[in-house]
Structures are given as structure tokens and as C-alpha cells.
Short mmCIF file of C-alpha atoms in Angstrom, two decimals:
data_model
loop_
_atom_site.label_atom_id
_atom_site.label_comp_id
_atom_site.label_asym_id
_atom_site.label_seq_id
_atom_site.Cartn_x
_atom_site.Cartn_y
_atom_site.Cartn_z
CA MET A 1 26.48 -24.10 11.12
CA ALA A 2 25.75 -20.45 11.88
CA VAL A 3 26.86 -17.93 9.25
CA PRO A 4 29.42 -15.50 10.78
CA VAL A 5 27.92 -12.05 11.35
CA ILE A 6 30.06 -8.97 12.10
CA ARG A 7 28.24 -6.38 14.18
CA LYS A 8 29.48 -2.85 13.59
CA ASP A 9 29.86 -0.36 16.42
CA LEU A 10 27.70 2.34 14.84
CA TYR A 11 24.28 3.28 16.17
CA PHE A 12 21.63 5.61 14.85
CA ARG A 13 19.69 6.88 17.83
CA PRO A 14 16.69 9.20 17.93
CA ASP A 15 17.54 12.87 18.35
CA SER A 16 14.70 14.86 19.90
CA SER A 17 16.34 18.16 18.94
CA ARG A 18 15.55 17.57 15.26
CA VAL A 19 12.28 19.48 14.97
CA VAL A 20 10.06 20.76 12.17
CA ALA A 21 7.67 23.70 12.29
CA ARG A 22 4.25 22.30 11.37
CA PHE A 23 0.93 23.99 10.72
CA PHE A 24 -1.40 23.79 13.74
CA ASN A 25 -5.14 24.11 13.18
CA ASN A 26 -7.09 24.68 16.39
CA GLY A 27 -10.46 24.65 14.62
CA ASP A 28 -12.39 27.52 13.08
CA ALA A 29 -14.24 28.61 16.23
CA ARG A 30 -11.12 28.92 18.39
CA THR A 31 -9.09 30.47 15.56
CA ILE A 32 -11.71 33.17 15.01
CA LYS A 33 -11.53 34.10 18.71
CA LEU A 34 -7.73 34.07 18.52
CA VAL A 35 -7.72 36.40 15.51
CA HIS A 36 -10.04 38.83 17.30
CA ARG A 37 -7.66 38.88 20.28
CA ILE A 38 -4.69 39.60 18.01
CA MET A 39 -6.68 42.32 16.25
CA SER A 40 -7.23 44.02 19.62
CA LEU A 41 -3.46 44.66 19.92
CA THR A 42 -1.88 47.87 18.71
CA GLU A 43 0.77 47.64 16.00
CA GLU A 44 3.44 48.37 18.60
CA MET A 45 2.20 45.53 20.83
CA VAL A 46 2.12 43.19 17.82
CA LYS A 47 5.78 44.00 17.07
CA GLN A 48 6.77 43.43 20.69
CA GLU A 49 5.08 40.02 20.89
CA LEU A 50 6.51 39.03 17.53
CA GLU A 51 10.05 39.96 18.60
CA ILE A 52 9.69 37.83 21.74
CA THR A 53 8.70 34.86 19.57
CA PHE A 54 11.55 35.45 17.11
CA ASN A 55 14.07 35.64 19.96
CA GLY A 56 12.88 32.25 21.24
CA PHE A 57 12.82 30.41 17.90
CA ARG A 58 15.23 32.25 15.57
CA GLY A 59 17.94 29.85 14.40
CA ARG A 60 15.94 26.68 15.08
CA HIS A 61 14.45 26.78 11.58
CA ARG A 62 15.76 27.83 8.19
CA ASN A 63 13.25 30.66 7.62
CA ILE A 64 10.75 31.01 10.43
CA SER A 65 9.23 34.19 8.95
CA GLU A 66 8.40 32.41 5.71
CA ILE A 67 6.83 29.57 7.68
CA PHE A 68 4.69 31.95 9.76
CA LEU A 69 3.40 33.77 6.66
CA LYS A 70 2.59 30.48 4.94
CA HIS A 71 0.63 29.24 7.95
CA ALA A 72 -1.20 32.55 8.38
CA ASN A 73 -2.21 32.43 4.72
CA ASN A 74 -4.04 29.15 5.40
CA TYR A 75 -6.58 31.25 7.33
CA ARG A 76 -7.03 33.91 4.62
CA ASN A 77 -10.59 32.82 3.73
CA LEU A 78 -11.58 32.33 7.37
CA ILE A 79 -10.36 35.82 8.25
CA HIS A 80 -12.24 37.30 5.30
CA SER A 81 -15.40 35.49 6.47
CA ILE A 82 -15.43 37.48 9.74
CA GLY A 83 -15.23 40.83 7.96
CA ILE A 84 -11.48 41.41 8.19
CA ASN A 85 -9.54 42.17 5.01
CA TYR A 86 -6.54 39.85 5.26
CA ASP A 87 -4.66 41.73 2.51
CA GLU A 88 -4.79 44.96 4.52
CA LEU A 89 -3.19 43.43 7.61
CA SER A 90 0.39 44.48 8.31
CA ILE A 91 3.12 41.92 7.67
CA GLU A 92 3.82 41.87 11.43
CA ARG A 93 0.21 41.05 12.29
CA ARG A 94 0.14 38.26 9.72
CA LEU A 95 3.41 36.91 11.13
CA LEU A 96 1.95 36.91 14.64
CA ILE A 97 -1.20 35.08 13.47
CA GLY A 98 1.08 32.56 11.76
CA SER A 99 3.12 32.05 14.94
CA TYR A 100 -0.02 30.99 16.79
CA SER A 101 -0.75 28.57 13.95
CA THR A 102 2.63 26.84 14.21
CA LEU A 103 4.05 24.16 16.47
CA GLU A 104 7.36 22.38 16.70
CA TYR A 105 7.21 18.64 16.15
CA SER A 106 10.13 16.40 17.10
CA LEU A 107 10.37 13.80 14.35
CA GLU A 108 12.61 11.35 16.22
CA ALA A 109 11.45 11.92 19.79
CA ALA A 110 10.46 8.27 20.30
CA ALA A 111 12.44 6.16 17.81
CA LEU A 112 14.64 5.95 14.71
CA PHE A 113 14.29 2.47 13.31
CA ASN A 114 13.46 0.07 10.43
CA PRO A 115 16.29 1.28 8.17
CA SER A 116 16.69 0.77 4.43
CA ILE A 117 19.81 1.40 2.32
CA VAL A 118 20.39 2.12 -1.39
CA GLU A 119 23.30 3.23 -3.55
CA ASP A 120 23.39 6.96 -4.20
CA PHE A 121 23.24 8.01 -7.86
CA ASP A 122 26.34 10.11 -7.18
CA GLN A 123 29.45 7.92 -6.92
CA SER A 124 32.00 10.61 -7.81
CA PHE A 125 35.23 11.46 -5.96
CA LEU A 126 35.49 8.14 -4.11
CA SER A 127 38.52 5.98 -3.38
CA GLU A 128 38.91 2.38 -4.50
CA GLY A 129 36.39 0.10 -2.79
CA GLU A 130 34.14 2.92 -1.53
CA LYS A 131 30.44 3.39 -2.18
CA ARG A 132 28.21 6.36 -1.36
CA VAL A 133 24.90 5.26 0.15
CA ILE A 134 21.63 6.74 1.37
CA LEU A 135 19.87 5.32 4.41
CA SER A 136 16.23 5.90 5.20
CA PHE A 137 14.63 5.44 8.61
CA ARG A 138 11.19 5.32 10.11
CA ALA A 139 11.24 8.24 12.53
CA THR A 140 8.58 8.23 15.23
CA GLY A 141 7.56 11.16 17.38
CA GLU A 142 4.71 12.18 19.64
CA GLY A 143 1.56 10.10 19.24
CA HIS A 144 3.50 7.30 17.51
CA LEU A 145 3.31 9.31 14.28
CA SER A 146 5.81 7.91 11.77
CA SER A 147 7.61 9.68 8.93
CA ILE A 148 10.62 9.07 6.65
CA VAL A 149 14.01 10.68 7.27
CA PHE A 150 17.36 10.22 5.52
CA ARG A 151 21.09 10.05 6.18
CA LYS A 152 24.01 9.90 3.73
CA GLY A 153 27.32 8.12 4.19
CA ILE A 154 30.20 6.26 2.53
CA LEU A 155 31.01 2.57 2.87
CA ASP A 156 34.77 2.10 2.76
CA ALA A 157 36.77 -0.86 1.48
CA SER A 158 36.49 -2.55 4.89
CA ASN A 159 32.70 -2.09 4.99
CA ASN A 160 32.90 0.61 7.64
CA LEU A 161 30.16 3.19 7.27
CA LYS A 162 31.25 6.83 7.61
CA MET A 163 28.23 9.08 8.00
CA MET A 164 27.87 12.74 7.12
CA GLU A 165 26.77 14.98 9.99
CA PRO A 166 22.98 15.34 9.74
CA GLN A 167 21.64 18.79 8.95
CA GLN A 168 19.98 20.28 12.00
CA HIS A 169 17.41 22.35 10.11
CA ILE A 170 14.72 20.10 8.69
CA ASP A 171 12.77 21.23 5.64
CA LEU A 172 9.24 20.19 4.78
CA PRO A 173 8.45 19.87 1.07
CA THR A 174 6.08 21.78 -1.16
CA ILE A 175 3.02 19.62 -1.85
CA THR A 176 1.26 19.43 -5.21
CA LYS A 177 -1.89 17.34 -5.58
CA LYS A 178 -2.22 15.23 -8.71
CA LYS A 179 -4.29 17.26 -11.16
CA SER A 180 -6.18 14.62 -13.15
CA TYR A 181 -7.38 11.05 -12.79
CA ASN A 182 -8.36 8.17 -15.03
CA LYS A 183 -12.04 7.64 -14.26
CA LYS A 184 -12.04 3.91 -15.06
CA ARG A 185 -9.04 3.17 -12.80
CA PHE A 186 -10.41 5.35 -10.05
CA MET A 187 -13.76 3.50 -10.10
CA LYS A 188 -11.91 0.17 -10.01
CA LYS A 189 -10.00 1.22 -6.89
CA MET A 190 -13.26 2.32 -5.22
CA GLU A 191 -14.65 -1.13 -5.97
CA GLU A 192 -11.58 -2.73 -4.36
CA MET A 193 -12.16 -0.54 -1.29
CA ASN A 194 -15.77 -1.80 -1.09
CA ILE A 195 -17.28 1.67 -1.63
CA PRO A 196 -20.89 0.86 -2.64
CA LYS A 197 -21.68 1.76 -6.27
CA GLU A 198 -25.01 3.22 -5.21
CA TYR A 199 -23.04 5.97 -3.43
CA SER A 200 -20.20 6.48 -5.90
CA ASP A 201 -22.14 6.28 -9.18
CA PRO A 202 -24.13 9.54 -8.75
CA ILE A 203 -20.80 11.39 -8.58
CA MET A 204 -18.77 9.38 -11.08
CA ASN A 205 -21.46 9.25 -13.80
CA VAL A 206 -21.30 13.00 -14.39
CA LEU A 207 -17.49 13.16 -14.52
CA PRO A 208 -15.50 12.95 -17.81
CA ASN A 209 -13.12 10.07 -18.56
CA ARG A 210 -10.32 12.19 -17.08
CA PHE A 211 -11.32 14.47 -14.24
CA GLU A 212 -9.54 17.04 -12.11
CA TYR A 213 -8.68 16.63 -8.44
CA TYR A 214 -10.67 19.65 -7.28
CA THR A 215 -13.72 18.65 -9.39
CA LEU A 216 -14.21 15.48 -7.38
CA LYS A 217 -13.33 17.14 -4.08
CA GLU A 218 -15.96 19.82 -4.67
CA ALA A 219 -18.62 17.28 -5.68
CA VAL A 220 -18.02 15.26 -2.52
CA ARG A 221 -17.95 18.41 -0.37
CA LYS A 222 -21.37 19.51 -1.64
CA LEU A 223 -22.93 16.11 -0.94
CA MET A 224 -21.43 16.00 2.55
CA LYS A 225 -23.47 19.09 3.43
CA LEU A 226 -26.72 17.22 2.84
CA ASP A 227 -28.52 15.03 5.36
CA MET A 228 -27.50 11.42 4.84
CA ASP A 229 -27.05 8.22 6.76
CA GLU A 230 -23.72 7.31 8.34
CA GLN A 231 -22.95 4.60 5.75
CA LYS A 232 -23.20 7.03 2.85
CA ARG A 233 -21.19 9.66 4.70
CA LYS A 234 -18.45 7.09 5.36
CA ALA A 235 -18.40 6.11 1.66
CA LEU A 236 -17.97 9.74 0.59
CA LYS A 237 -15.17 10.22 3.12
CA GLU A 238 -13.40 7.18 1.65
CA MET A 239 -13.67 8.67 -1.85
CA THR A 240 -11.99 11.84 -0.57
CA TRP A 241 -9.44 9.68 1.25
CA LEU A 242 -8.56 7.95 -2.03
CA VAL A 243 -8.23 11.10 -4.15
CA ASN A 244 -5.98 12.65 -1.48
CA SER A 245 -3.62 9.66 -1.71
CA TYR A 246 -2.04 10.92 -4.96
CA TYR A 247 0.41 13.80 -4.69
CA ASP A 248 3.87 15.13 -5.59
CA ILE A 249 6.33 16.72 -3.18
CA GLN A 250 9.41 18.85 -3.83
CA PHE A 251 12.23 19.85 -1.49
CA HIS A 252 14.60 22.81 -1.77
CA GLU A 253 17.60 21.97 -3.95
CA ASP A 254 19.96 23.58 -1.46
CA SER A 255 18.95 21.38 1.47
CA LYS A 256 21.01 18.36 2.47
CA ILE A 257 19.24 15.02 2.20
CA SER A 258 19.49 14.61 5.99
CA GLY A 259 17.49 17.83 6.28
CA ARG A 260 14.52 16.46 4.33
CA ALA A 261 11.61 14.66 5.94
CA ILE A 262 8.54 13.05 4.37
CA LEU A 263 5.71 13.41 6.87
CA PRO A 264 2.15 12.10 6.59
CA ILE A 265 0.33 14.35 4.14
CA SER A 266 -2.85 12.74 2.82
CA SER A 267 -5.75 11.62 5.00
CA SER A 268 -4.83 7.99 4.21
CA GLU A 269 -1.55 8.60 6.11
CA SER A 270 -2.98 10.53 9.05
CA ARG A 271 -1.64 8.01 11.59
CA GLY A 272 1.71 7.51 9.91
CA ILE A 273 3.78 6.27 6.98
CA GLU A 274 5.53 3.09 7.97
CA ASP A 275 8.46 0.89 6.95
CA ALA A 276 9.56 2.34 3.59
CA ARG A 277 11.49 -0.26 1.57
CA PHE A 278 13.75 1.62 -0.87
CA VAL A 279 15.18 -0.01 -3.98
CA ARG A 280 17.24 1.24 -6.94
CA PHE A 281 15.27 -0.06 -9.91
CA THR A 282 16.80 -0.53 -13.38
CA ASP A 283 14.31 -0.61 -16.28
CA ASP A 284 14.73 -2.54 -19.52
CA ASP A 285 16.15 0.54 -21.29
CA GLY A 286 18.75 1.09 -18.56
CA THR A 287 17.04 4.07 -16.89
CA GLU A 288 17.14 4.02 -13.11
CA THR A 289 14.58 5.16 -10.56
CA ILE A 290 14.54 4.92 -6.79
CA TYR A 291 11.26 3.41 -5.63
CA ALA A 292 9.99 2.79 -2.13
CA THR A 293 6.97 0.83 -1.02
CA TYR A 294 5.46 1.84 2.30
CA THR A 295 2.35 1.44 4.42
CA ALA A 296 -0.07 4.33 4.83
CA TYR A 297 -2.24 4.10 7.94
CA ASP A 298 -5.16 6.29 9.02
CA GLY A 299 -5.94 4.52 12.28
CA PHE A 300 -8.39 2.10 10.67
CA THR A 301 -7.28 1.18 7.15
CA ILE A 302 -3.92 0.08 5.70
CA LEU A 303 -3.09 1.29 2.19
CA PRO A 304 0.10 0.11 0.41
CA LYS A 305 1.68 3.03 -1.44
CA LEU A 306 4.52 3.61 -3.86
CA LEU A 307 7.02 6.47 -3.82
CA ALA A 308 9.25 7.32 -6.81
CA THR A 309 12.22 9.68 -7.18
CA LYS A 310 15.27 10.18 -9.39
CA ASP A 311 17.02 12.75 -7.23
CA PHE A 312 15.63 12.64 -3.64
CA VAL A 313 14.38 16.18 -4.27
CA ASN A 314 11.22 15.48 -6.27
CA PHE A 315 8.97 12.61 -5.19
CA ARG A 316 5.75 11.20 -6.64
CA ILE A 317 3.43 9.31 -4.27
CA MET A 318 0.77 6.89 -5.55
CA PRO A 319 -1.54 4.29 -3.98
CA MET A 320 -1.22 0.73 -5.25
CA HIS A 321 -4.23 -0.94 -6.86
CA GLY A 322 -5.57 -4.46 -7.32
CA TYR A 323 -7.16 -6.95 -4.96
CA GLY A 324 -3.67 -8.02 -3.93
CA ALA A 325 -2.82 -4.48 -2.77
CA GLN A 326 -3.68 -5.05 0.86
CA ASN A 327 -1.94 -5.55 4.19
CA LYS A 328 1.79 -4.79 4.60
CA ASN A 329 5.28 -5.82 3.58
CA PHE A 330 5.41 -4.91 -0.12
CA ALA A 331 8.93 -5.02 -1.61
CA LEU A 332 9.72 -4.41 -5.29
CA PHE A 333 12.30 -6.45 -7.21
CA PRO A 334 15.14 -4.23 -8.56
CA ARG A 335 14.45 -5.22 -12.18
CA LYS A 336 11.72 -6.84 -14.26
CA ILE A 337 11.47 -10.61 -14.57
CA LYS A 338 10.50 -11.84 -18.04
CA GLY A 339 9.26 -8.39 -18.97
CA LYS A 340 7.08 -7.83 -15.89
CA TYR A 341 7.43 -5.98 -12.61
CA ALA A 342 7.73 -8.33 -9.65
CA MET A 343 6.80 -7.72 -6.03
CA LEU A 344 6.94 -9.57 -2.71
CA ALA A 345 4.25 -9.07 -0.06
CA ARG A 346 2.69 -10.66 3.00
CA ILE A 347 -0.95 -10.06 2.07
CA ASP A 348 -2.47 -12.49 4.58
CA GLY A 349 -0.23 -11.45 7.46
CA VAL A 350 1.41 -14.89 7.66
CA ASN A 351 3.02 -16.02 4.38
CA ASN A 352 5.29 -14.64 1.66
CA TYR A 353 3.67 -13.98 -1.73
CA LEU A 354 4.96 -13.08 -5.19
CA PHE A 355 3.21 -10.87 -7.77
CA TYR A 356 3.85 -10.11 -11.42
CA SER A 357 2.40 -7.07 -13.17
CA ASN A 358 2.60 -5.02 -16.36
CA ARG A 359 1.94 -1.89 -14.28
CA ILE A 360 3.98 -0.92 -11.27
CA THR A 361 0.90 0.19 -9.27
CA LEU A 362 -1.45 -2.71 -10.15
CA TRP A 363 -1.11 -5.96 -8.20
CA ASN A 364 -3.38 -8.97 -8.64
CA ASP A 365 -3.04 -12.78 -8.62
CA PRO A 366 -0.64 -13.31 -5.69
CA ILE A 367 1.32 -16.57 -5.63
CA LYS A 368 2.20 -18.03 -2.24
CA ILE A 369 5.92 -18.89 -2.28
CA GLN A 370 6.87 -19.29 1.40
CA GLU A 371 5.16 -20.43 4.59
CA PRO A 372 6.57 -20.52 8.13
CA LYS A 373 8.84 -23.55 8.29
CA PHE A 374 11.05 -23.33 11.37
CA PRO A 375 10.02 -22.65 15.01
CA TRP A 376 11.54 -19.14 15.07
CA GLU A 377 9.18 -18.12 12.22
CA PHE A 378 6.07 -20.20 13.05
CA THR A 379 3.88 -17.12 13.62
CA GLN A 380 4.70 -15.42 10.30
CA ILE A 381 7.31 -14.95 7.61
CA GLY A 382 7.78 -11.80 5.54
CA ASN A 383 10.45 -9.87 3.70
CA CYS A 384 12.92 -7.39 5.16
CA GLY A 385 13.32 -5.34 2.00
CA SER A 386 13.61 -5.72 -1.74
CA PRO A 387 15.29 -8.84 -3.20
CA ILE A 388 18.99 -8.54 -4.01
CA TYR A 389 20.41 -9.91 -7.27
CA THR A 390 23.29 -12.39 -7.09
CA GLU A 391 24.53 -14.77 -9.79
CA GLU A 392 23.34 -17.67 -7.61
CA GLY A 393 19.77 -16.35 -7.20
CA TRP A 394 17.62 -13.68 -5.59
CA LEU A 395 18.75 -13.08 -2.03
CA ILE A 396 15.68 -12.49 0.13
CA ILE A 397 16.20 -11.09 3.62
CA THR A 398 13.24 -12.27 5.68
CA HIS A 399 11.81 -11.70 9.11
CA GLY A 400 10.27 -14.41 11.23
CA VAL A 401 8.13 -14.13 14.35
CA GLY A 402 8.38 -16.81 17.02
CA PRO A 403 7.54 -17.35 20.71
CA MET A 404 6.87 -14.18 22.74
CA ARG A 405 6.53 -12.26 19.45
CA ARG A 406 10.31 -12.27 19.07
CA TYR A 407 11.36 -10.98 15.63
CA CYS A 408 14.46 -12.48 14.01
CA ILE A 409 16.04 -11.97 10.59
CA GLY A 410 16.58 -14.86 8.18
CA VAL A 411 17.66 -15.32 4.56
CA SER A 412 16.30 -17.27 1.60
CA LEU A 413 17.60 -17.81 -1.94
CA LEU A 414 15.12 -17.86 -4.85
CA ASP A 415 15.62 -18.86 -8.48
CA LEU A 416 16.52 -15.93 -10.76
CA GLU A 417 14.17 -16.88 -13.60
CA ASP A 418 11.38 -18.29 -11.45
CA PRO A 419 11.33 -16.82 -7.92
CA THR A 420 8.52 -19.18 -6.93
CA LYS A 421 11.30 -21.78 -6.60
CA GLU A 422 13.14 -21.66 -3.28
CA ILE A 423 16.76 -22.79 -3.65
CA GLY A 424 17.51 -22.57 0.05
CA ARG A 425 16.51 -21.07 3.39
CA LEU A 426 18.56 -20.70 6.58
CA LYS A 427 17.36 -23.09 9.27
CA GLU A 428 18.52 -20.72 12.00
CA PRO A 429 18.10 -16.95 12.10
CA LEU A 430 20.92 -14.88 10.65
CA LEU A 431 20.30 -12.23 13.30
CA THR A 432 18.53 -12.41 16.66
CA PRO A 433 18.21 -9.74 19.36
CA LEU A 434 21.23 -9.76 21.67
CA GLU A 435 20.59 -9.40 25.40
CA GLU A 436 21.50 -5.71 25.23
CA GLU A 437 19.20 -5.24 22.21
CA ARG A 438 16.05 -6.63 23.80
CA GLU A 439 14.83 -3.42 25.43
CA GLY A 440 13.12 -0.69 23.45
CA TYR A 441 9.82 0.69 22.21
CA VAL A 442 8.89 -2.89 21.14
CA PRO A 443 11.11 -5.40 22.98
CA ASN A 444 12.77 -8.46 21.45
CA VAL A 445 12.82 -7.23 17.83
CA VAL A 446 15.42 -6.97 15.09
CA TYR A 447 14.06 -5.80 11.75
CA SER A 448 15.24 -4.34 8.46
CA CYS A 449 13.66 -2.69 5.41
CA GLY A 450 16.50 -3.04 2.92
CA SER A 451 20.13 -4.06 2.42
CA LEU A 452 22.75 -4.22 -0.34
CA ILE A 453 25.98 -5.93 -1.41
CA HIS A 454 29.34 -4.15 -1.16
CA ASN A 455 32.80 -5.67 -1.64
CA ASN A 456 31.30 -9.19 -1.66
CA HIS A 457 29.57 -8.60 1.68
CA LEU A 458 25.94 -8.21 2.59
CA ILE A 459 25.49 -4.84 4.30
CA LEU A 460 22.43 -5.26 6.52
CA PRO A 461 21.15 -2.27 8.52
CA TYR A 462 18.66 -3.30 11.19
CA ALA A 463 16.46 -1.85 13.90
CA VAL A 464 17.01 -2.58 17.58
CA SER A 465 13.67 -3.21 19.33
CA ASP A 466 11.93 -0.43 17.39
CA TYR A 467 14.05 2.23 19.07
CA ALA A 468 17.45 2.70 17.40
CA SER A 469 19.36 1.18 14.46
CA SER A 470 22.74 -0.33 13.64
CA TYR A 471 24.19 -2.57 10.92
CA VAL A 472 26.01 -5.85 10.36
CA THR A 473 28.11 -7.31 7.55
CA ILE A 474 28.11 -10.91 6.29
CA ASN A 475 30.54 -12.49 3.82
CA LEU A 476 28.47 -13.27 0.72
CA ASP A 477 30.35 -16.48 -0.14
CA ASP A 478 29.75 -17.89 3.35
CA LEU A 479 26.06 -16.98 3.18
CA LEU A 480 25.46 -18.45 -0.29
CA ALA A 481 27.33 -21.65 0.60
CA GLU A 482 25.07 -22.19 3.62
CA LEU A 483 21.94 -21.43 1.59
CA LYS A 484 22.85 -23.94 -1.11
CA LYS A 485 23.55 -26.82 1.25
#
């Protein structure tokens, strides 16, 4: 018997008007020529051109002048190298240089999909039966570049989601690179990435047990200037790629959460950050942290990464380690099991695996717990977000891929004390693409990256063919009864 599913008439669609002002680097040679052209203008001409630009873009961004100055400052050393004293340039000339080094990027131009949902830390001033929630989405723009955006809303007593109007101005965060590294752990990760020791040892042997970010970057930069074969050059690039994968970001306190966007920052994310699975994690001492696992992609290599925040203002980003930290689909359990962190993943691209670990970023010894069982999931089975605690067991929202690469959403129930034991699994999908949901960026797909329980109902946001998103509700008693049959 099919479990009743209530589809809600609320859609999150991409909005191409939501743009950010990003730094644009046209290369040193072209930038030098550009600077010389700007230097040929009189101060009066500079002011005229700058006013034209301000008239066209004023109001589209929170502080366009601050953005222009920040982007111009990125070329300070380059400008000095051609005999021009950057510090003696007028503010207007710097602003004009910065305007040529800036472009607008539409975060959601192509799609707003693969949603995840968590409880907000702030549950004040709500009526009976209401819950304040934060949704995250994979936003995709030009070039299929993916980032993370947010929305905030309130679930009422009838499970209707009332969303706050998204902030039009989108802020990019301040980025701080991690300052020091544990040499032993760093070398272990290089080994996992198959970076030959003959290339890494000459650098690592001279470094202390804890070394600074810029120390390694400078050592690699110097070696890259030397003549070397392509294999060694690639190994050094991968070392830089790894060290760039650690960083902190901070947003303005006065921005709304819907006005914050996490874009690809490190080289490991140059082609996108995909499918963030957010979870509200409770530690043994009762402290709570919001974590998200996501996939970093540089066009060639997939790197599972972990994001942590306690306020959605300050975020720490870390790569995950261990020989199990590969492929996609990592999803963290919301609490420890028998004193250890637990994680789901689909490390071979086909089956569901379980990990245990004493460290939240180290994942080894995967245990296969689920294989494709029914025709609608014969190609692969994976999770659709972090497990959800119920008194009957861990509720696992899954995705299955069947004929014609059709993605459907299913549900499994795992034992609370030993999640390697499957209590039940739906024989039929809980959610399949309706006829009107089949068309999109990737046809015939429904997919989710996280759900929660509210008023004894499963609240399941889902993506519609990798284009837009909506959500459904399912009575928890009906679902558990079917799973335990």
C-alpha cells in the first residue's frame, strides 16, 4: 500500500535578478594594458566615467564603492610592478579600476534545487505548533557553477511553510585561510590523494610539526618556477589544492540569512560546491552545531568537505580525510552512536555505506549496509540527507535510480543502536516525478538533501528535475507502520 503523500503548493524557483558582484581577473597582461588606458584619462574624465557606472549599478548592491575598492586593491602589487604608485592614485581612479575588475554573477540563473532543511536555533516568539526553519539550496548559475543559498521560514501547526521575503542584496563573506596545519595529518591526506612521496617529501621534510599556510604556499610557488616534468608539476598543484581547501568565512551580522551566499572559494571547488546536507548535531555534552557535508568539484576531482557553524554568520570549512572520504553522498548522523560520530555515504557510486569515527573529519573502514533491491533503485541507492531520529529507529530518506536514469525518493528504517541492521525499506518509492515535474535541467528527477519531523509529520523538501524545489508532508505514523510491515 502506498504511503499517503501531501504535496504542498509552494515552489522555490530560480530568480535571475539575485546577483553578486564578483572579482573578475582578466589576466596580468590585459590588466596592465587596462590600467595604462585608465591612467591616460584626466581626473575629470575618470569622475565622469565613474558616475556613469554608479548610475547604472547603484542600488543593486549593498555598497558598490566598497566592492570596487576591494577589487582594485587586488591589483596593488601588479600596479606597483609597472612603476605606478598605487597609494598615490585618487580614490576615484582606484574605484574606476575596481569597476573594470568586477562582474555581476546571477547565482540562481539556471536552477534552485536539492534543498535541505534544519531547525533554526532561534525558536522565540512563535505560536503553538510552529517551528522556525532554515532551508538551504544548491543555486546554479552560468557555467553550471553551484553555490549554497539560504531561505528562512516558519512551519505552522498545519505544516504549511510561510517564507520570509528573500533579501535582494546578496553579500559575499570575508575569507580567512586556516593559519596552521598538523604536518602528520597533512602528509596522510597527501598519501590518500596519491601524491608521490618523492615530490612531497622535499617540501614536507623541512617544515615543522605545525606549519603556516603561507609557508607551504611559498615553498610550492618557488618550486613551480623551476623546470620540471608534468607529473611533478601536477603533484605540486595538488598540494596547493589541498592547503587551499581549509578556510573560514564570515558574513556581516546585519545581513539577512537569505542575503548570504557561499560560493566556490578554494581551487578544490572551482567547478562548484554541490548538494550540501545540513544537520543540527547534538554532542554528548548537549552543545549543538550545524554541520553540512558537501561535494567540492574542480572539474576533475571530487573532494567531500565539511562545513560547521553555530550562527549561520561564521562558517569553518574543512576537507574530510581517510580512504573512505571519496565520491559523493556523505550525510552525518545528528548525534553520536556509542560514543562515535556516524556517517552515511555512497563511496562506490552504487551502495549505501556506514562509517564510525572518533574524529568528525576522518573516515575509514566503510561498512556496506544497503544495496539496490527493487527495480526503481537497481542502478544505485544513496541517502537524501542526514538520518532522522525516531523512537522506532533511524529514518533514512533514500534516492534510487532506475530505468532512463529516473530518480525517485524512498525511505528505510535502521536500528537505533546498530544502524547496520535494516528494520524495513519501502518496496515502492515514496515520491516519484509527476508528469508536470519531469521537465527541467535534468529531466525525470526528484531529489532531496535533508528533511525533518514537525507535528508528527515528515517535512520533505525536494528538487524538481534539478530546476526548482517544493515540499511534501507525510504522516509519521503511517510511514513507520508501512516500514515495519
